[in-house]
């Protein structure tokens, strides 16, 4: 390995530590307190050891075994996450019915991730700021206002992107994990009996002795593995190897030492449970550690917010959501996007739940439902891929499902017990998110079928044109099509209403694939229409769901591949077909969902902006379509 390659690998490792592990890395701030706050367990040495053992073995099974060892072997052209799993599943030649069910499962996972994205900034920042009460007891009334100020600043800065500040994420998080590990190690050295928690038998004995309390505790144990999805979702940015090395070399050992240290401390000083993390350190270190914790929680929050933006953008690319205004905040890295509308919706919800629940202990009750649901959906999709792509035997799939899905459903069932205490919040977010996703998807499919009926084939249109004398005006026109092989409605309108066409017409169909990226030189595919002298050609432009769909740029690159594009794409006239849905009486979809679809359609970003068309050279032509 060359020196340059080693340097690049090192920066990827540091970057992965900074971006990927913020959420799971800050869980020790609130996890142990939450477990004993909801389970009714006594703060005895044996109960504490059993609880720590549950935490450590849950992390081992879910993160190390499931994500690092299994799921990170599954990738969609190097990309990971729920959308990558859905994309892979949709490529396995399934029936339309099975494809629909897998897509709906993916929608549910996305919706639950939105709940996670709203709760993480609130609980992380609030738990860090609560540490100020150790240094300044009189500051207790100002904890919530201070958290609100920090969160306001965090969301206000989203439009600037994470490029500049992101360079600091890695070193800060490395310092956070080293400090946490040293704090835990000091307590372990003083109280080595806590090392019994490393034995799986300690966890099994604890469950056997306290079956009811341990089941209730599982709803809070899951707080120790929040952010596990980020390991997989960010694989496309850093690669599997840097994330795997960061986890095994630093993050997992540091978390293990931190939780063991907290267990040792609370076993000897039960009153320390209220601030178990900060009390790992001597008094003179409390303020610096609180400052470091605040920075770490901001990084964790930034990572989850960016993840929500990225996931939403991918869903829009695949047609699962209406096109919102998306700003790309980096020239050099894919996936760094900012969605203003979503940013301020999240901000309002985060502020609302901080004010309503007022403490990290209260917020902890709502966290488990969103996280456990997301974990379970990842496992369901993994089992499907193990069978369809890896061709594993049913025995292997049943054993894997029994261990992983069984544990995650246990987490989910336990978290559901806290529904009235706050778990209803992510449930409501998930229901709303799923309703929006499924309504848009179904409405979009209905409009798609109606458009296809209205458009007719492009070959048939060219054949008709060949038999008809139509005046041709000088210049070049590009018509944006919606379905490969069909004539855009704008093309019909130009012929039927204006009774003329440009000398050279290029029909462009944009196809977003289930792959994350499509190389620029491979995007354009040209079709023979049978009448080359008519000056009409068709090209399909393929974009990955994480690519920026810039049509003029893609056509400019395609000029070298075909003589049919012998013009400057930035000076051509563009025509887009806008379908205006109108509600008609039928049983395709309930009326309220039709109205919801129309509302989203009217507020969606227009085609011209989405495909980066020159606005001063674009003509939008509308047609009414029955919904």
PDB file of N, CA and C in Angstrom, residues 372-437:
ATOM      1  N   UNK A 372     -36.205   0.261  17.402  1.00  0.00           N
ATOM      2  CA  UNK A 372     -36.441  -1.181  17.277  1.00  0.00           C
ATOM      3  C   UNK A 372     -37.202  -1.513  16.004  1.00  0.00           C
ATOM      4  N   UNK A 373     -38.140  -0.649  15.602  1.00  0.00           N
ATOM      5  CA  UNK A 373     -38.861  -0.880  14.361  1.00  0.00           C
ATOM      6  C   UNK A 373     -37.946  -0.813  13.149  1.00  0.00           C
ATOM      7  N   UNK A 374     -37.043   0.170  13.138  1.00  0.00           N
ATOM      8  CA  UNK A 374     -36.083   0.294  12.032  1.00  0.00           C
ATOM      9  C   UNK A 374     -35.163  -0.916  11.974  1.00  0.00           C
ATOM     10  N   UNK A 375     -34.684  -1.366  13.130  1.00  0.00           N
ATOM     11  CA  UNK A 375     -33.800  -2.530  13.185  1.00  0.00           C
ATOM     12  C   UNK A 375     -34.506  -3.772  12.648  1.00  0.00           C
ATOM     13  N   UNK A 376     -35.758  -3.962  13.050  1.00  0.00           N
ATOM     14  CA  UNK A 376     -36.503  -5.149  12.618  1.00  0.00           C
ATOM     15  C   UNK A 376     -36.736  -5.147  11.107  1.00  0.00           C
ATOM     16  N   UNK A 377     -37.021  -3.989  10.524  1.00  0.00           N
ATOM     17  CA  UNK A 377     -37.247  -3.909   9.082  1.00  0.00           C
ATOM     18  C   UNK A 377     -35.963  -4.210   8.325  1.00  0.00           C
ATOM     19  N   UNK A 378     -34.830  -3.698   8.811  1.00  0.00           N
ATOM     20  CA  UNK A 378     -33.543  -4.043   8.197  1.00  0.00           C
ATOM     21  C   UNK A 378     -33.330  -5.558   8.193  1.00  0.00           C
ATOM     22  N   UNK A 379     -33.685  -6.213   9.297  1.00  0.00           N
ATOM     23  CA  UNK A 379     -33.492  -7.662   9.393  1.00  0.00           C
ATOM     24  C   UNK A 379     -34.411  -8.407   8.437  1.00  0.00           C
ATOM     25  N   UNK A 380     -35.667  -7.966   8.319  1.00  0.00           N
ATOM     26  CA  UNK A 380     -36.603  -8.606   7.386  1.00  0.00           C
ATOM     27  C   UNK A 380     -36.062  -8.533   5.960  1.00  0.00           C
ATOM     28  N   UNK A 381     -35.583  -7.353   5.573  1.00  0.00           N
ATOM     29  CA  UNK A 381     -35.020  -7.202   4.231  1.00  0.00           C
ATOM     30  C   UNK A 381     -33.737  -8.016   4.073  1.00  0.00           C
ATOM     31  N   UNK A 382     -32.935  -8.096   5.137  1.00  0.00           N
ATOM     32  CA  UNK A 382     -31.714  -8.907   5.098  1.00  0.00           C
ATOM     33  C   UNK A 382     -32.047 -10.374   4.873  1.00  0.00           C
ATOM     34  N   UNK A 383     -33.045 -10.897   5.585  1.00  0.00           N
ATOM     35  CA  UNK A 383     -33.424 -12.300   5.435  1.00  0.00           C
ATOM     36  C   UNK A 383     -33.912 -12.577   4.020  1.00  0.00           C
ATOM     37  N   UNK A 384     -34.643 -11.626   3.456  1.00  0.00           N
ATOM     38  CA  UNK A 384     -35.111 -11.773   2.078  1.00  0.00           C
ATOM     39  C   UNK A 384     -33.929 -11.852   1.112  1.00  0.00           C
ATOM     40  N   UNK A 385     -32.953 -10.981   1.294  1.00  0.00           N
ATOM     41  CA  UNK A 385     -31.771 -10.960   0.424  1.00  0.00           C
ATOM     42  C   UNK A 385     -30.923 -12.211   0.629  1.00  0.00           C
ATOM     43  N   UNK A 386     -30.827 -12.681   1.866  1.00  0.00           N
ATOM     44  CA  UNK A 386     -30.078 -13.909   2.129  1.00  0.00           C
ATOM     45  C   UNK A 386     -30.646 -15.070   1.324  1.00  0.00           C
ATOM     46  N   UNK A 387     -31.966 -15.085   1.166  1.00  0.00           N
ATOM     47  CA  UNK A 387     -32.594 -16.177   0.426  1.00  0.00           C
ATOM     48  C   UNK A 387     -32.506 -15.958  -1.081  1.00  0.00           C
ATOM     49  N   UNK A 388     -32.845 -14.750  -1.552  1.00  0.00           N
ATOM     50  CA  UNK A 388     -32.974 -14.498  -2.987  1.00  0.00           C
ATOM     51  C   UNK A 388     -31.646 -14.243  -3.680  1.00  0.00           C
ATOM     52  N   UNK A 389     -30.695 -13.614  -2.988  1.00  0.00           N
ATOM     53  CA  UNK A 389     -29.427 -13.247  -3.621  1.00  0.00           C
ATOM     54  C   UNK A 389     -28.285 -14.150  -3.157  1.00  0.00           C
ATOM     55  N   UNK A 390     -28.226 -14.402  -1.854  1.00  0.00           N
ATOM     56  CA  UNK A 390     -27.162 -15.268  -1.339  1.00  0.00           C
ATOM     57  C   UNK A 390     -27.523 -16.742  -1.444  1.00  0.00           C
ATOM     58  N   UNK A 391     -28.802 -17.055  -1.671  1.00  0.00           N
ATOM     59  CA  UNK A 391     -29.297 -18.437  -1.823  1.00  0.00           C
ATOM     60  C   UNK A 391     -28.969 -19.296  -0.597  1.00  0.00           C
ATOM     61  N   UNK A 392     -29.148 -18.698   0.584  1.00  0.00           N
ATOM     62  CA  UNK A 392     -28.951 -19.441   1.822  1.00  0.00           C
ATOM     63  C   UNK A 392     -30.110 -20.413   2.044  1.00  0.00           C
ATOM     64  N   UNK A 393     -29.837 -21.468   2.779  1.00  0.00           N
ATOM     65  CA  UNK A 393     -30.872 -22.468   3.057  1.00  0.00           C
ATOM     66  C   UNK A 393     -31.885 -21.891   4.044  1.00  0.00           C
ATOM     67  N   UNK A 394     -33.061 -22.492   4.047  1.00  0.00           N
ATOM     68  CA  UNK A 394     -34.099 -22.040   4.980  1.00  0.00           C
ATOM     69  C   UNK A 394     -33.666 -22.231   6.432  1.00  0.00           C
ATOM     70  N   UNK A 395     -32.852 -23.244   6.688  1.00  0.00           N
ATOM     71  CA  UNK A 395     -32.391 -23.491   8.055  1.00  0.00           C
ATOM     72  C   UNK A 395     -31.546 -22.316   8.558  1.00  0.00           C
ATOM     73  N   UNK A 396     -30.622 -21.851   7.705  1.00  0.00           N
ATOM     74  CA  UNK A 396     -29.774 -20.710   8.088  1.00  0.00           C
ATOM     75  C   UNK A 396     -30.621 -19.461   8.297  1.00  0.00           C
ATOM     76  N   UNK A 397     -31.591 -19.249   7.408  1.00  0.00           N
ATOM     77  CA  UNK A 397     -32.437 -18.066   7.510  1.00  0.00           C
ATOM     78  C   UNK A 397     -33.291 -18.116   8.772  1.00  0.00           C
ATOM     79  N   UNK A 398     -33.829 -19.291   9.103  1.00  0.00           N
ATOM     80  CA  UNK A 398     -34.661 -19.428  10.300  1.00  0.00           C
ATOM     81  C   UNK A 398     -33.837 -19.177  11.565  1.00  0.00           C
ATOM     82  N   UNK A 399     -32.625 -19.720  11.622  1.00  0.00           N
ATOM     83  CA  UNK A 399     -31.771 -19.520  12.797  1.00  0.00           C
ATOM     84  C   UNK A 399     -31.393 -18.043  12.943  1.00  0.00           C
ATOM     85  N   UNK A 400     -30.992 -17.429  11.804  1.00  0.00           N
ATOM     86  CA  UNK A 400     -30.629 -16.008  11.831  1.00  0.00           C
ATOM     87  C   UNK A 400     -31.812 -15.150  12.246  1.00  0.00           C
ATOM     88  N   UNK A 401     -32.978 -15.447  11.674  1.00  0.00           N
ATOM     89  CA  UNK A 401     -34.174 -14.686  12.006  1.00  0.00           C
ATOM     90  C   UNK A 401     -34.583 -14.868  13.458  1.00  0.00           C
ATOM     91  N   UNK A 402     -34.447 -16.099  13.968  1.00  0.00           N
ATOM     92  CA  UNK A 402     -34.827 -16.372  15.355  1.00  0.00           C
ATOM     93  C   UNK A 402     -33.975 -15.550  16.320  1.00  0.00           C
ATOM     94  N   UNK A 403     -32.670 -15.473  16.040  1.00  0.00           N
ATOM     95  CA  UNK A 403     -31.770 -14.752  16.947  1.00  0.00           C
ATOM     96  C   UNK A 403     -31.935 -13.239  16.806  1.00  0.00           C
ATOM     97  N   UNK A 404     -31.793 -12.737  15.573  1.00  0.00           N
ATOM     98  CA  UNK A 404     -31.787 -11.287  15.374  1.00  0.00           C
ATOM     99  C   UNK A 404     -33.197 -10.695  15.419  1.00  0.00           C
ATOM    100  N   UNK A 405     -34.091 -11.227  14.596  1.00  0.00           N
ATOM    101  CA  UNK A 405     -35.440 -10.672  14.564  1.00  0.00           C
ATOM    102  C   UNK A 405     -36.157 -10.917  15.886  1.00  0.00           C
ATOM    103  N   UNK A 406     -35.875 -12.085  16.516  1.00  0.00           N
ATOM    104  CA  UNK A 406     -36.474 -12.362  17.818  1.00  0.00           C
ATOM    105  C   UNK A 406     -36.071 -11.322  18.853  1.00  0.00           C
ATOM    106  N   UNK A 407     -34.772 -10.967  18.884  1.00  0.00           N
ATOM    107  CA  UNK A 407     -34.291  -9.957  19.833  1.00  0.00           C
ATOM    108  C   UNK A 407     -34.902  -8.589  19.531  1.00  0.00           C
ATOM    109  N   UNK A 408     -34.980  -8.247  18.246  1.00  0.00           N
ATOM    110  CA  UNK A 408     -35.499  -6.922  17.887  1.00  0.00           C
ATOM    111  C   UNK A 408     -37.000  -6.812  18.132  1.00  0.00           C
ATOM    112  N   UNK A 409     -37.733  -7.887  17.920  1.00  0.00           N
ATOM    113  CA  UNK A 409     -39.160  -7.866  18.244  1.00  0.00           C
ATOM    114  C   UNK A 409     -39.378  -7.792  19.746  1.00  0.00           C
ATOM    115  N   UNK A 410     -38.451  -8.359  20.515  1.00  0.00           N
ATOM    116  CA  UNK A 410     -38.499  -8.221  21.969  1.00  0.00           C
ATOM    117  C   UNK A 410     -38.300  -6.759  22.359  1.00  0.00           C
ATOM    118  N   UNK A 411     -37.330  -6.099  21.714  1.00  0.00           N
ATOM    119  CA  UNK A 411     -37.126  -4.670  21.930  1.00  0.00           C
ATOM    120  C   UNK A 411     -38.402  -3.895  21.613  1.00  0.00           C
ATOM    121  N   UNK A 412     -39.013  -4.227  20.464  1.00  0.00           N
ATOM    122  CA  UNK A 412     -40.207  -3.505  20.005  1.00  0.00           C
ATOM    123  C   UNK A 412     -41.372  -3.703  20.970  1.00  0.00           C
ATOM    124  N   UNK A 413     -41.572  -4.940  21.415  1.00  0.00           N
ATOM    125  CA  UNK A 413     -42.678  -5.232  22.332  1.00  0.00           C
ATOM    126  C   UNK A 413     -42.492  -4.488  23.652  1.00  0.00           C
ATOM    127  N   UNK A 414     -41.260  -4.492  24.164  1.00  0.00           N
ATOM    128  CA  UNK A 414     -40.990  -3.790  25.407  1.00  0.00           C
ATOM    129  C   UNK A 414     -41.178  -2.285  25.250  1.00  0.00           C
ATOM    130  N   UNK A 415     -40.720  -1.736  24.124  1.00  0.00           N
ATOM    131  CA  UNK A 415     -40.863  -0.303  23.885  1.00  0.00           C
ATOM    132  C   UNK A 415     -42.325   0.097  23.773  1.00  0.00           C
ATOM    133  N   UNK A 416     -43.162  -0.811  23.276  1.00  0.00           N
ATOM    134  CA  UNK A 416     -44.585  -0.516  23.107  1.00  0.00           C
ATOM    135  C   UNK A 416     -45.289  -0.306  24.448  1.00  0.00           C
ATOM    136  N   UNK A 417     -44.712  -0.851  25.522  1.00  0.00           N
ATOM    137  CA  UNK A 417     -45.304  -0.658  26.849  1.00  0.00           C
ATOM    138  C   UNK A 417     -45.279   0.804  27.275  1.00  0.00           C
ATOM    139  N   UNK A 418     -44.405   1.571  26.672  1.00  0.00           N
ATOM    140  CA  UNK A 418     -44.252   2.987  27.043  1.00  0.00           C
ATOM    141  C   UNK A 418     -45.032   3.891  26.099  1.00  0.00           C
ATOM    142  N   UNK A 419     -46.034   3.334  25.442  1.00  0.00           N
ATOM    143  CA  UNK A 419     -46.754   4.095  24.419  1.00  0.00           C
ATOM    144  C   UNK A 419     -47.335   5.388  24.991  1.00  0.00           C
ATOM    145  N   UNK A 420     -48.019   5.289  26.124  1.00  0.00           N
ATOM    146  CA  UNK A 420     -48.677   6.484  26.679  1.00  0.00           C
ATOM    147  C   UNK A 420     -47.682   7.424  27.343  1.00  0.00           C
ATOM    148  N   UNK A 421     -46.447   6.954  27.573  1.00  0.00           N
ATOM    149  CA  UNK A 421     -45.443   7.789  28.235  1.00  0.00           C
ATOM    150  C   UNK A 421     -44.536   8.514  27.239  1.00  0.00           C
ATOM    151  N   UNK A 422     -44.840   8.404  25.968  1.00  0.00           N
ATOM    152  CA  UNK A 422     -44.041   9.125  24.989  1.00  0.00           C
ATOM    153  C   UNK A 422     -43.760   8.352  23.717  1.00  0.00           C
ATOM    154  N   UNK A 423     -43.894   7.012  23.767  1.00  0.00           N
ATOM    155  CA  UNK A 423     -43.612   6.225  22.563  1.00  0.00           C
ATOM    156  C   UNK A 423     -44.624   6.507  21.456  1.00  0.00           C
ATOM    157  N   UNK A 424     -45.735   7.166  21.804  1.00  0.00           N
ATOM    158  CA  UNK A 424     -46.722   7.517  20.788  1.00  0.00           C
ATOM    159  C   UNK A 424     -46.170   8.552  19.803  1.00  0.00           C
ATOM    160  N   UNK A 425     -45.168   9.318  20.224  1.00  0.00           N
ATOM    161  CA  UNK A 425     -44.635  10.373  19.346  1.00  0.00           C
ATOM    162  C   UNK A 425     -44.013   9.777  18.073  1.00  0.00           C
ATOM    163  N   UNK A 426     -43.017   8.847  18.189  1.00  0.00           N
ATOM    164  CA  UNK A 426     -42.483   8.258  16.953  1.00  0.00           C
ATOM    165  C   UNK A 426     -43.523   7.435  16.204  1.00  0.00           C
ATOM    166  N   UNK A 427     -44.509   6.859  16.946  1.00  0.00           N
ATOM    167  CA  UNK A 427     -45.565   6.096  16.274  1.00  0.00           C
ATOM    168  C   UNK A 427     -46.397   7.018  15.386  1.00  0.00           C
ATOM    169  N   UNK A 428     -46.733   8.194  15.899  1.00  0.00           N
ATOM    170  CA  UNK A 428     -47.504   9.162  15.107  1.00  0.00           C
ATOM    171  C   UNK A 428     -46.688   9.643  13.913  1.00  0.00           C
ATOM    172  N   UNK A 429     -45.396   9.936  14.145  1.00  0.00           N
ATOM    173  CA  UNK A 429     -44.521  10.368  13.054  1.00  0.00           C
ATOM    174  C   UNK A 429     -44.455   9.285  11.979  1.00  0.00           C
ATOM    175  N   UNK A 430     -44.340   8.023  12.409  1.00  0.00           N
ATOM    176  CA  UNK A 430     -44.259   6.911  11.454  1.00  0.00           C
ATOM    177  C   UNK A 430     -45.553   6.757  10.665  1.00  0.00           C
ATOM    178  N   UNK A 431     -46.697   6.883  11.344  1.00  0.00           N
ATOM    179  CA  UNK A 431     -47.990   6.762  10.655  1.00  0.00           C
ATOM    180  C   UNK A 431     -48.153   7.877   9.628  1.00  0.00           C
ATOM    181  N   UNK A 432     -47.814   9.102  10.028  1.00  0.00           N
ATOM    182  CA  UNK A 432     -47.917  10.233   9.100  1.00  0.00           C
ATOM    183  C   UNK A 432     -46.968  10.039   7.914  1.00  0.00           C
ATOM    184  N   UNK A 433     -45.730   9.658   8.224  1.00  0.00           N
ATOM    185  CA  UNK A 433     -44.751   9.432   7.161  1.00  0.00           C
ATOM    186  C   UNK A 433     -45.177   8.331   6.210  1.00  0.00           C
ATOM    187  N   UNK A 434     -45.667   7.220   6.760  1.00  0.00           N
ATOM    188  CA  UNK A 434     -46.106   6.100   5.923  1.00  0.00           C
ATOM    189  C   UNK A 434     -47.302   6.498   5.069  1.00  0.00           C
ATOM    190  N   UNK A 435     -48.222   7.273   5.645  1.00  0.00           N
ATOM    191  CA  UNK A 435     -49.395   7.724   4.891  1.00  0.00           C
ATOM    192  C   UNK A 435     -48.979   8.589   3.710  1.00  0.00           C
ATOM    193  N   UNK A 436     -48.029   9.499   3.939  1.00  0.00           N
ATOM    194  CA  UNK A 436     -47.551  10.371   2.871  1.00  0.00           C
ATOM    195  C   UNK A 436     -46.851   9.559   1.783  1.00  0.00           C
ATOM    196  N   UNK A 437     -45.948   8.671   2.195  1.00  0.00           N
ATOM    197  CA  UNK A 437     -45.205   7.862   1.226  1.00  0.00           C
ATOM    198  C   UNK A 437     -46.118   6.965   0.409  1.00  0.00           C
TER     199      UNK A 437
END
